[in-house]
Short mmCIF file of C-alpha atoms (C1' of nucleotides) in Angstrom, two decimals:
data_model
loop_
_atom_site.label_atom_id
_atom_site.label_comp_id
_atom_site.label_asym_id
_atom_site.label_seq_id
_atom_site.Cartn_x
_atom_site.Cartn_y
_atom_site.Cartn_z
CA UNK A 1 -28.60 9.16 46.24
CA UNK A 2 -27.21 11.44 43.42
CA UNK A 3 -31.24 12.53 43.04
CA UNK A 4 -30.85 16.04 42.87
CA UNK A 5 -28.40 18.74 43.12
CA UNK A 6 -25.43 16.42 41.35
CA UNK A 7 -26.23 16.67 38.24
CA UNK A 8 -26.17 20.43 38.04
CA UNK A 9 -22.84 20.54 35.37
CA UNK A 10 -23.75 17.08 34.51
CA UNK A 11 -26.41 17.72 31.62
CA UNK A 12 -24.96 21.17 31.19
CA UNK A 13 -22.08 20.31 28.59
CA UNK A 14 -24.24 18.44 26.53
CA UNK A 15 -27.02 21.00 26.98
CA UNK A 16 -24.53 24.03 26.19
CA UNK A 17 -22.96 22.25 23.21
CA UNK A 18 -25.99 21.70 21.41
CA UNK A 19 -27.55 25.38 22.18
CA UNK A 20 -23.97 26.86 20.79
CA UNK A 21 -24.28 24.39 17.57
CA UNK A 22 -28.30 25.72 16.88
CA UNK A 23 -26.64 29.00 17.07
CA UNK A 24 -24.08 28.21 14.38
CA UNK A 25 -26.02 26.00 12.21
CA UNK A 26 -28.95 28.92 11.56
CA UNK A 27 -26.55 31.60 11.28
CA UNK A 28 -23.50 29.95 9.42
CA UNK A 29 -25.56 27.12 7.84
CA UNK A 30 -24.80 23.31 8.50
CA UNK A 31 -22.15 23.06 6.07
CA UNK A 32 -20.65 25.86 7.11
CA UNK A 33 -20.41 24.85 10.70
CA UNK A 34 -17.37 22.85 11.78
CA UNK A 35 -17.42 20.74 14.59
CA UNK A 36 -14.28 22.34 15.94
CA UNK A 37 -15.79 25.80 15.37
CA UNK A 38 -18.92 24.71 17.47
CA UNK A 39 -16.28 23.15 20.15
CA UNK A 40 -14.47 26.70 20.49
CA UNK A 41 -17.29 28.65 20.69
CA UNK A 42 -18.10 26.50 23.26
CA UNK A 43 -15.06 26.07 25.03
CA UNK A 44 -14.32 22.74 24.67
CA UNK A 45 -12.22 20.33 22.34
CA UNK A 46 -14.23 18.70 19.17
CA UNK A 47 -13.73 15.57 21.11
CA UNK A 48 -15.67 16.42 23.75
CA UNK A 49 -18.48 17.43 21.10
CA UNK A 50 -18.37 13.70 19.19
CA UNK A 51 -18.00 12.55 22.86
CA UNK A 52 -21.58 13.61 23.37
CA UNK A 53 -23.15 13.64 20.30
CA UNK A 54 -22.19 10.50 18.20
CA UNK A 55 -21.62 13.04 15.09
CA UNK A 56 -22.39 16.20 13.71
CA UNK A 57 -25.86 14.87 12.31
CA UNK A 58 -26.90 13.73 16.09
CA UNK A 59 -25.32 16.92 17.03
CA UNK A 60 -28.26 18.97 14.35
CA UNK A 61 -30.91 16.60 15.34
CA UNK A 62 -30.63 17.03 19.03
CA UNK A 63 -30.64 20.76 18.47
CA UNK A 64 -34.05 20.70 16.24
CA UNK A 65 -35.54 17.65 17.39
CA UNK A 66 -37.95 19.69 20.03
CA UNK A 67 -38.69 22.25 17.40
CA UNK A 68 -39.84 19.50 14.72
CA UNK A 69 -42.11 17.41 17.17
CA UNK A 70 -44.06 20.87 18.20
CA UNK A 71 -43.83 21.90 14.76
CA UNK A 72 -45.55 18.15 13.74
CA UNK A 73 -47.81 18.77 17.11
CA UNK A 74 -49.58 22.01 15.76
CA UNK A 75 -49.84 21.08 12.36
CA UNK A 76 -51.93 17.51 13.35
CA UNK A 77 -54.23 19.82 15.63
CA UNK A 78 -54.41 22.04 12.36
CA UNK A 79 -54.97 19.29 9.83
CA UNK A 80 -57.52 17.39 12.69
CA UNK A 81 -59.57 20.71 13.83
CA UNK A 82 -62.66 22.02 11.47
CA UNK A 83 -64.18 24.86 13.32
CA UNK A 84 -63.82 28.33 12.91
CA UNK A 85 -61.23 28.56 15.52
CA UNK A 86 -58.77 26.40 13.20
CA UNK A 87 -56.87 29.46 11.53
CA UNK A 88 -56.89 31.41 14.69
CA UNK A 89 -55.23 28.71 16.32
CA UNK A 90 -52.69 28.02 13.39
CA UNK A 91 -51.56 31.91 13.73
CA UNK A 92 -51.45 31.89 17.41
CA UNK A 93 -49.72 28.64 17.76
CA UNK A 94 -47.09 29.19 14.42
CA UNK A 95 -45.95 32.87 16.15
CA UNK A 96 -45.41 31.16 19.32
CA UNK A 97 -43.68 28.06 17.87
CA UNK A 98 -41.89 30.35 16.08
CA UNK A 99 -40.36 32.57 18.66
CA UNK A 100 -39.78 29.80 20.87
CA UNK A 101 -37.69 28.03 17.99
CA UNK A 102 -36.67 31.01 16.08
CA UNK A 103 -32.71 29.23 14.93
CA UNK A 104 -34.37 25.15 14.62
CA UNK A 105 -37.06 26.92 12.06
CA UNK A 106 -34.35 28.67 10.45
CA UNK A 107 -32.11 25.32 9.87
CA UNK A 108 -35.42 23.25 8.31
CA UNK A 109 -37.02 25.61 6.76
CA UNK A 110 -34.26 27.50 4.86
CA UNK A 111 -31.41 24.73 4.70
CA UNK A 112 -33.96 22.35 4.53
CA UNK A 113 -34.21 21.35 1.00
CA UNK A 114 -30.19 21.40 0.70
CA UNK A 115 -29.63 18.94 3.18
CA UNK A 116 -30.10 15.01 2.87
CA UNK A 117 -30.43 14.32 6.49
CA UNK A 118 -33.62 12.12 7.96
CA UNK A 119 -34.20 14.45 10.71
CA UNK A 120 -35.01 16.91 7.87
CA UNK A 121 -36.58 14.68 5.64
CA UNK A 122 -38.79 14.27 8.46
CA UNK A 123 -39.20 18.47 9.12
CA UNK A 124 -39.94 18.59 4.74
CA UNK A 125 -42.38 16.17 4.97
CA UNK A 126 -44.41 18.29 8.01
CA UNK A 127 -43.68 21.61 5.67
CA UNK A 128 -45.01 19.46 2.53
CA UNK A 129 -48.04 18.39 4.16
CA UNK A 130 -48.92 21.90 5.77
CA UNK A 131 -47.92 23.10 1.89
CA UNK A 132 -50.84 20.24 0.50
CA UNK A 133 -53.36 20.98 2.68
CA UNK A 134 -52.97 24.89 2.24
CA UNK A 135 -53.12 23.78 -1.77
CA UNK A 136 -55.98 21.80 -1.38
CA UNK A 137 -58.33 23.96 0.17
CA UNK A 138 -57.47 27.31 -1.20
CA UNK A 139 -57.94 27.25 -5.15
CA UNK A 140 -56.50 30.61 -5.77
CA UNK A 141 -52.65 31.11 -6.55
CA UNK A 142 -53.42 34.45 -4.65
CA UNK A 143 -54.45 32.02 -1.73
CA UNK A 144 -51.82 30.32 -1.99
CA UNK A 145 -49.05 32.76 -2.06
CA UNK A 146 -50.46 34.90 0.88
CA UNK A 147 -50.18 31.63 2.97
CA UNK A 148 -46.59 31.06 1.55
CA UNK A 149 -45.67 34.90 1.78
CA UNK A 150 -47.12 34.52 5.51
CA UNK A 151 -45.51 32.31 7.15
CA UNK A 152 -42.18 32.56 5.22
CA UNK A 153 -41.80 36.19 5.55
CA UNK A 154 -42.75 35.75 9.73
CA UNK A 155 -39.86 33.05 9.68
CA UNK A 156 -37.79 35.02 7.55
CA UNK A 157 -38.43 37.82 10.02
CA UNK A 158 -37.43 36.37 13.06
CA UNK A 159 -34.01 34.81 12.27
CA UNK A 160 -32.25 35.77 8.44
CA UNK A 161 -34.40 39.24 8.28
CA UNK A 162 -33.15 39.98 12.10
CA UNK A 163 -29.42 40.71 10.79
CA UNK A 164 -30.69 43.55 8.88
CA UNK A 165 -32.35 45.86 11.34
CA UNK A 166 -30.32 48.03 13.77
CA UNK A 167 -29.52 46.75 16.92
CA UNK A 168 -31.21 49.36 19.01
CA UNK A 169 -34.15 49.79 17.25
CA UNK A 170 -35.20 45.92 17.81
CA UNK A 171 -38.87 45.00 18.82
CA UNK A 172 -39.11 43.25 21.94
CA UNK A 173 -40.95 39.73 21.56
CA UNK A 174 -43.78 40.49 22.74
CA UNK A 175 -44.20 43.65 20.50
CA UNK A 176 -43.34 41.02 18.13
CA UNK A 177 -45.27 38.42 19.05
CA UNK A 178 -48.35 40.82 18.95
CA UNK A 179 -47.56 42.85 15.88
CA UNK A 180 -47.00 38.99 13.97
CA UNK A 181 -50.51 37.80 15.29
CA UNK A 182 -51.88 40.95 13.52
CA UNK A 183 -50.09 40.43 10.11
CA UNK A 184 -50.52 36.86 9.87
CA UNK A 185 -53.86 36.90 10.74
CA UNK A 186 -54.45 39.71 8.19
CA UNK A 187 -52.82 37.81 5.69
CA UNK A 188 -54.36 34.02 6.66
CA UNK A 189 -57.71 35.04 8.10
CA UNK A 190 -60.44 36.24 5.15
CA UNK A 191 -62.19 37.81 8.00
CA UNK A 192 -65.16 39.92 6.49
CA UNK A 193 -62.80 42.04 4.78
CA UNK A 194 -62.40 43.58 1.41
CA UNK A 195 -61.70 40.17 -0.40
CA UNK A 196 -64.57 39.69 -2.74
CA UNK A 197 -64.13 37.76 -5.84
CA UNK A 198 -61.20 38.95 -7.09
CA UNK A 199 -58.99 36.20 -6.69
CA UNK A 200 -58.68 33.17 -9.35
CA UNK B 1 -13.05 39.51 -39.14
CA UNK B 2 -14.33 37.57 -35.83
CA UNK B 3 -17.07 40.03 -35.56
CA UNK B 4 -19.83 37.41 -35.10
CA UNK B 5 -20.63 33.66 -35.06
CA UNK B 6 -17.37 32.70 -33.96
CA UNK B 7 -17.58 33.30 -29.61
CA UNK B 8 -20.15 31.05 -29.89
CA UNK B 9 -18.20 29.08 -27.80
CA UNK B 10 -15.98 31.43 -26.51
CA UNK B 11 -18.13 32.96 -23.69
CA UNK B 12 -20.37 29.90 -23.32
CA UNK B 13 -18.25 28.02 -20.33
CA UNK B 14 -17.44 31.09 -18.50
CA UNK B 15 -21.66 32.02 -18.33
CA UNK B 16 -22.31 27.89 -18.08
CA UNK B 17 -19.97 27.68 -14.94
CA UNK B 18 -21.75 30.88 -13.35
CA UNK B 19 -25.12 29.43 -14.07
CA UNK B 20 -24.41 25.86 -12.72
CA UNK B 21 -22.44 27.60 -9.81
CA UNK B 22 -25.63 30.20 -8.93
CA UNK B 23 -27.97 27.32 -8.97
CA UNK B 24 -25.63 25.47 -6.67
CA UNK B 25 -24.94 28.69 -4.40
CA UNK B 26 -28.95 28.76 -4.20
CA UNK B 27 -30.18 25.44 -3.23
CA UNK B 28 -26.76 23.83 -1.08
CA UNK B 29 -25.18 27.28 0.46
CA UNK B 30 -21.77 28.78 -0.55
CA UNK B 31 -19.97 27.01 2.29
CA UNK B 32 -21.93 23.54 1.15
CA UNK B 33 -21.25 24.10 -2.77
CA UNK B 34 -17.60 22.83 -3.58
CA UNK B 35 -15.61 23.66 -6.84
CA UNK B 36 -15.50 20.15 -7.19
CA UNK B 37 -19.11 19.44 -7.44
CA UNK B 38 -19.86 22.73 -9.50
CA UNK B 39 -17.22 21.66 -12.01
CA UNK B 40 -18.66 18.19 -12.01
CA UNK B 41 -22.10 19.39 -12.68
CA UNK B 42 -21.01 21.77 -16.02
CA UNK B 43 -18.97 18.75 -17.72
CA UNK B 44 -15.63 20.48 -16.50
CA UNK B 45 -12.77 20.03 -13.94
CA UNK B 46 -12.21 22.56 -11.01
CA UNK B 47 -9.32 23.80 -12.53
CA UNK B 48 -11.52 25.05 -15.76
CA UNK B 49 -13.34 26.69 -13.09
CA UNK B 50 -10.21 28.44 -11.57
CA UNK B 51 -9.61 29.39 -15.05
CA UNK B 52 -12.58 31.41 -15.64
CA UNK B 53 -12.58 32.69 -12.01
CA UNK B 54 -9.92 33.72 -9.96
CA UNK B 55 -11.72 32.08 -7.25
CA UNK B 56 -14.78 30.85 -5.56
CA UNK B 57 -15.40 34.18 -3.93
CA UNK B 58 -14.93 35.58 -7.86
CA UNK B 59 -17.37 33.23 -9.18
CA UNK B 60 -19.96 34.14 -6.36
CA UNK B 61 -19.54 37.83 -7.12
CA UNK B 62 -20.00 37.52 -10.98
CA UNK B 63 -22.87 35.10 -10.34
CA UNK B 64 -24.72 37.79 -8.08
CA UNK B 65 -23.36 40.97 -8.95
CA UNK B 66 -25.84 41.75 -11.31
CA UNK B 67 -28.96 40.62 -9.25
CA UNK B 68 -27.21 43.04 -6.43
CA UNK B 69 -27.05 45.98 -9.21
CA UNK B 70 -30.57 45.97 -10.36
CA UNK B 71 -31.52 45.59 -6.01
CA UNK B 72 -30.07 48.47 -5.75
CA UNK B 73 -31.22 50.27 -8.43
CA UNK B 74 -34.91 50.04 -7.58
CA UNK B 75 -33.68 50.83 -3.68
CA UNK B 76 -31.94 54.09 -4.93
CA UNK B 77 -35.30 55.12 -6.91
CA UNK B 78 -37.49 54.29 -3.87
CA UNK B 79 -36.00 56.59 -1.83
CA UNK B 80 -35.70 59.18 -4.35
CA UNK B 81 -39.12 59.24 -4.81
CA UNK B 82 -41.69 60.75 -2.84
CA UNK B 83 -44.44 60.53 -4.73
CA UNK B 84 -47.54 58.44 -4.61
CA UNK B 85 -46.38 56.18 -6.66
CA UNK B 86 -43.49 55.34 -4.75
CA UNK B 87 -44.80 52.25 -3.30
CA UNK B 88 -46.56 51.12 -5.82
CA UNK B 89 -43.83 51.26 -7.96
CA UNK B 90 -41.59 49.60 -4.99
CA UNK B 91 -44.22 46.29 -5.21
CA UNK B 92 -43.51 46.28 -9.15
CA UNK B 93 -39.79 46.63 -9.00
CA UNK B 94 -39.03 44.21 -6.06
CA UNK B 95 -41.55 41.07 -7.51
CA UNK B 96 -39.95 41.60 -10.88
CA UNK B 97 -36.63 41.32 -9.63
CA UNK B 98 -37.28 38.98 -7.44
CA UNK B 99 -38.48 36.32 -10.45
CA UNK B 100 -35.70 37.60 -12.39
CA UNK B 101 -33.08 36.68 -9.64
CA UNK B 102 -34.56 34.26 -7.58
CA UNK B 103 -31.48 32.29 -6.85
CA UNK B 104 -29.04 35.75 -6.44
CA UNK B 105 -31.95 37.08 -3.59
CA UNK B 106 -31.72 33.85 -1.67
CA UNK B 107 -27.89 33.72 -1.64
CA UNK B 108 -27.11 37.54 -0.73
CA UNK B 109 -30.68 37.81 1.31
CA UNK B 110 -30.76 34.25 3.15
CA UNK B 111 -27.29 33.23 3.25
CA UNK B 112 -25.96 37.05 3.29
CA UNK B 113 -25.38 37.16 7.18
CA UNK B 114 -23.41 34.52 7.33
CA UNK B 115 -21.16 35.22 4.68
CA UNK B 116 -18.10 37.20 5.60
CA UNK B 117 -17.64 38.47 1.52
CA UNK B 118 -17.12 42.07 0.17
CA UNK B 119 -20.11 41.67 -2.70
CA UNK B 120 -22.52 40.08 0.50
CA UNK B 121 -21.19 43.10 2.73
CA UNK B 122 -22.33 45.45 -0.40
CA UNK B 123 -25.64 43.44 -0.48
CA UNK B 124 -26.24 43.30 3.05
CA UNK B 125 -25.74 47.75 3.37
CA UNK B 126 -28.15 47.30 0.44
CA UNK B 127 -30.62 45.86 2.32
CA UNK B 128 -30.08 47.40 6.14
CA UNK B 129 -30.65 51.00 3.90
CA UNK B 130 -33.98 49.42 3.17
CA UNK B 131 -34.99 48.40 6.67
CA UNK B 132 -33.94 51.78 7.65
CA UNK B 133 -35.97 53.82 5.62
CA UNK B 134 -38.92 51.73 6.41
CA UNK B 135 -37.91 52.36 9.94
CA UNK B 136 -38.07 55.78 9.56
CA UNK B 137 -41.11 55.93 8.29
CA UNK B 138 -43.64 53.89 9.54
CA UNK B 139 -43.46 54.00 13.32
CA UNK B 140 -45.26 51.21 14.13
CA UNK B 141 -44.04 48.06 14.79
CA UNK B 142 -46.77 46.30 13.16
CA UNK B 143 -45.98 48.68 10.03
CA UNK B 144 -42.27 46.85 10.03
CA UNK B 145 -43.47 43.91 10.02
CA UNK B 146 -45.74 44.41 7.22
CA UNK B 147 -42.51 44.87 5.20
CA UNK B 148 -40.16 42.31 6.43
CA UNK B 149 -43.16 39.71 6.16
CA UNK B 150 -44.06 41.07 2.41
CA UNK B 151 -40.16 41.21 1.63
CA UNK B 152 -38.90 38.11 3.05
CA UNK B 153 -42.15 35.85 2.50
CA UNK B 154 -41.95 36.85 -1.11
CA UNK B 155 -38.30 35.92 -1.52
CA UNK B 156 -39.02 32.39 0.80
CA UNK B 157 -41.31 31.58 -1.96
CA UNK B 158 -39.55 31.99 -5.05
CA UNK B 159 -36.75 30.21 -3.50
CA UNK B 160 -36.62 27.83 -0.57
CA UNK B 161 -40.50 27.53 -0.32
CA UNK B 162 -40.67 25.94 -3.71
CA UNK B 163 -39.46 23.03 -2.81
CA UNK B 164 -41.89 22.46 -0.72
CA UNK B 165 -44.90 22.27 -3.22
CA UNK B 166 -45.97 19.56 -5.95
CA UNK B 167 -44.04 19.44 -8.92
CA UNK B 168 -47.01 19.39 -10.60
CA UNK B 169 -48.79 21.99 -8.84
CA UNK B 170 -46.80 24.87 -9.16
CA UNK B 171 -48.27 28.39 -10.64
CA UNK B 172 -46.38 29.97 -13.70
CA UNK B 173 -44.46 32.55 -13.43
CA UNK B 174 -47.58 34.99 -14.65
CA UNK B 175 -49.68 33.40 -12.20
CA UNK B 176 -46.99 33.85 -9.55
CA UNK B 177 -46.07 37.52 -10.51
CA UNK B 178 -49.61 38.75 -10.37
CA UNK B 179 -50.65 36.64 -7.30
CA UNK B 180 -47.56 38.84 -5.23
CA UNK B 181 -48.41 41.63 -6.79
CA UNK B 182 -51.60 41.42 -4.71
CA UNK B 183 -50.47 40.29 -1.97
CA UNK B 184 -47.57 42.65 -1.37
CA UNK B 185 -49.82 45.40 -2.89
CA UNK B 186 -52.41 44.59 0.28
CA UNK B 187 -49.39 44.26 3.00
CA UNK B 188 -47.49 48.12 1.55
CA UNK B 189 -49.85 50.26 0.51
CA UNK B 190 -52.22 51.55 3.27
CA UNK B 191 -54.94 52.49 0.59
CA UNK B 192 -58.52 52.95 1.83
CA UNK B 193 -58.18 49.61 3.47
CA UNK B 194 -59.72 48.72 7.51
CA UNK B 195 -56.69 50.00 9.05
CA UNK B 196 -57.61 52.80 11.33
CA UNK B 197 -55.14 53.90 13.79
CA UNK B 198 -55.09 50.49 15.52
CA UNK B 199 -50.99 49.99 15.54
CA UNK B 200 -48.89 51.70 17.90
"C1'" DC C 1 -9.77 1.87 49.60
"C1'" DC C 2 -10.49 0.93 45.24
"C1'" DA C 3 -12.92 -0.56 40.69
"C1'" DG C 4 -15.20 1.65 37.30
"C1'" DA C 5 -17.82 4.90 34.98
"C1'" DA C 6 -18.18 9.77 33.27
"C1'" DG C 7 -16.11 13.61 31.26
"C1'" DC C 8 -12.73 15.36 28.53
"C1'" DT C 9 -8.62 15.70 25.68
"C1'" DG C 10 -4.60 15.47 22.06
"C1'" DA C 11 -2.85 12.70 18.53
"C1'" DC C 12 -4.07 10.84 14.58
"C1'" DC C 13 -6.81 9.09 10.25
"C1'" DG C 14 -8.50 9.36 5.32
"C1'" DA C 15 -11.16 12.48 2.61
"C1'" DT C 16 -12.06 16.74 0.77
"C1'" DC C 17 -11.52 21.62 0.73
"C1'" DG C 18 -9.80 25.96 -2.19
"C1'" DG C 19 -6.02 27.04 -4.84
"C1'" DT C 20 -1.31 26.67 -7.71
"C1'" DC C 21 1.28 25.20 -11.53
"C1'" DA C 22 3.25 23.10 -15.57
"C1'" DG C 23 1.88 21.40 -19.64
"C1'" DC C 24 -1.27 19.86 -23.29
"C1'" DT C 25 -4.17 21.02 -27.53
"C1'" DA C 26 -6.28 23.89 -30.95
"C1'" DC C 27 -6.70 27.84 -33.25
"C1'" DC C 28 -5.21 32.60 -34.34
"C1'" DG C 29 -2.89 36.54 -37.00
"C1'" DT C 30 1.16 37.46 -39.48
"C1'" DA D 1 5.04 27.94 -41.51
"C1'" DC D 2 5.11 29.47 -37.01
"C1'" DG D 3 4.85 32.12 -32.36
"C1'" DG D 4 1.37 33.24 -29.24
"C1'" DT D 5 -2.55 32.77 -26.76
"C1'" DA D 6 -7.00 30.92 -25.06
"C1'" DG D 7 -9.04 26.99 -23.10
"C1'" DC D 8 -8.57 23.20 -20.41
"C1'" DT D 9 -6.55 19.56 -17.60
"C1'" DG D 10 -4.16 16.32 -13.97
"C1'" DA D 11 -0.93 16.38 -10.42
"C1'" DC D 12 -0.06 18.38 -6.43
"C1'" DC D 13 -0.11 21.61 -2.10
"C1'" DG D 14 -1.29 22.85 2.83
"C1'" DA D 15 -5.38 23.37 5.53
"C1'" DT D 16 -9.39 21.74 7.35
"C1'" DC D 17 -13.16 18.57 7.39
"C1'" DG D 18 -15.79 14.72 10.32
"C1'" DG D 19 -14.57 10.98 12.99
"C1'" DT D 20 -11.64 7.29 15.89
"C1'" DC D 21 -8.95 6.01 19.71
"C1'" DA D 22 -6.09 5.56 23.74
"C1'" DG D 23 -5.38 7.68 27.80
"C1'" DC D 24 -5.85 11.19 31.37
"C1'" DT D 25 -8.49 13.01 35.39
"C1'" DT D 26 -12.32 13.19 38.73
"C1'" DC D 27 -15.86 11.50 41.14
"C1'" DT D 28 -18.67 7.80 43.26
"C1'" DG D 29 -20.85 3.49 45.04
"C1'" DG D 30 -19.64 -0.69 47.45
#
DNA sequence: CCAGAAGCTGACCGATCGGTCAGCTACCGT
DNA sequence: ACGGTAGCTGACCGATCGGTCAGCTTCTGG
C-alpha cells in the first residue's frame, strides 16, 4: 500500500531543509550561506543536506523554483493581455506573488545579478523582459522609474525593508496586501489623475 | 618640501583598493567578495590589501563610512525640522545621496541585515530611526508604505535594478535624478493631491 | 525471514577563505 | 653615504567552504 499516511516524515526532511535554506539564502545571501549552517539550523548533518539536494545550487533552485515559474506565469498573462484590466491584474497578481514568495523574490531579485547560476539566469531573463516591455511602452524616464521605484520598493518592502521596522508595530498581510494594492496601483495605474503632460 | 605633486601615488592604491572593493561589496555581497578577487581586480595581491586595511571588515567601513555620514546627516536635519519644507527637502537630500552612493546604500541598506558589523549596526540604527519617525507620524499603514516603497524602490533602482535594463537604454544621471524627484515627490508629500481620508 | 532501498551520518578531500609574517625594493631626510 | 620607513609581495597558517564516500540504522515488500 504505502498510499497515504507513510509518507508523513518522508517528504518532510527534504521539505524542511529547503524552507530553512530560502530562509538563509534571502537573509544571509547565497554566498553567505553554508551548507553546514543550513544543516544546523535545521537539525541535521550537511550530509543529509547533499543527501537530498545533489548540491547547494539544487539546494537554491528547489527553494525558488515555484516562485520563478509563477513569477514567469503572471508576467506571460501580462505581456499576452491588452485590455484595460492588464495593469490591474499585474498589481493584484505581483502583491500576491509577492507575499506568497516574499524570501525566493528576495534571492533573484536582489542577489540576482551577482550570481552566475541558470536557475537565475532564467529569473533575470523574466525581470529583463518585464524591464523591456515596461521600456517599450512607456517613453518617459518618469514612466519608467515609477514602474522601477514600484515594484522594487514593494519587494524591498516585504523582505530587506522588513528588518528595519519594530517588531510590534508590523502590518499584518493583509493590511499589507491592501495598503500595497493602493500604492502600486497609484504608482502603475495613470488612472484619471493629475498626470497631464508633464512627463518627458 | 613634499607639499604637492609628489602623493600622487601615495594615496592612489589605498582609494583604488576601496573603490574596486565598494564596487565588489555592491554587485557580489560582502560574504561573496573575497580579498583575493578584490586584490586581483586592482592589479595587487591580498596582502597589499591587508596593508592598506587592517582587514576586510576595515576596508568595508572606509568604503561606506562616508556614504553612512552624509545618510545620517540629512536623517538628523529631517527630524530637526518641522517646517514645510521638511519633506521636500527630505526627497532632495535622499535622491542626491542616493546617486552619490549608490553602491554604499545597497551594501548597508540591502545587505545591512545580514551583516553582523559595527559600521552596518551604525547604519542599520540609522535607518530603523527613519522608519520610526515615519511611524510616528503617519498612522496609516498605507502612509508607511508610501515611504518604504519611495525609499527602497529608489535605492533598487540605482543599484540592483540596473542590471536589469539595456545597456543602451539607460537614462543619465540628470534624467534619473529629476525622474525620482517626481516620483518620490508624488509618493511623500500629500500636497493638494486625490487623497482624501481614504487610508486607515 | 531477509534482501534491499531510504534516510542519515562522520570521516575525509582539495580548494579557498581571512589573516600573519618575514623580507624585498625604492625612496626619504639627515 | 646611510638608517628608516612606506609600499608591496610570496609563503604560510588554521578554519571553513562545497562535495564524496563508506557505512550505519530502520523500515518494507516478497
Amino acid at each position: 500500500m504505502s498510499a497515504d499516511a507513510a509518507p508523513i516524515t518522508r517528504v518532510r526532511a527534504a521539505d524542511e531543509l529547503k524552507h530553512v535554506a530560502l530562509e538563509q539564502f534571502a537573509s544571509a545571501g547565497f554566498a553567505g550561506s553554508s551548507l553546514q549552517h543550513i544543516a544546523d539550523r535545521a537539525g541535521y548533518s550537511k550530509s543529509s543536506v547533499l543527501y537530498h539536494y545533489a548540491s547547494k545550487e539544487a539546494l537554491l533552485e528547489a527553494a525558488i523554483e515555484p516562485a520563478i515559474a509563477e513569477f514567469e506565469a503572471v508576467l506571460d498573462e501580462f505581456l499576452t493581455n491588452r485590455g484595460s484590466e492588464r495593469r490591474r491584474r499585474l498589481v493584484d497578481d505581483v502583491v500576491r506573488l509577492l507575499l506568497a514568495h516574499r524570501e525566493a523574490v528576495h534571492v533573484f531579485l536582489f542577489q540576482g545579478p551577482s550570481l552566475d547560476l541558470p536557475i537565475i539566469a532564467r529569473a533575470n531573463a523574466a525581470v529583463r523582459r518585464l524591464a523591456a516591455a515596461i521600456h517599450e511602452e512607456r517613453e518617459s524616464v518618469a514612466e519608467q522609474v515609477r514602474f522601477g521605484v514600484a515594484l522594487g520598493g514593494a519587494a524591498f518592502l516585504l523582505t530587506a525593508g522588513r528588518s528595519f521596522a519594530e517588531e510590534d508595530a508590523l502590518p499584518s498581510d493583509d493590511e499589507l496586501r491592501e495598503a500595497l494594492r493602493t500604492v502600486l496601483t497609484e504608482l502603475l495605474i495613470p488612472s484619471g489623475r493629475h498626470r497631464p503632460t508633464s512627463d518627458h
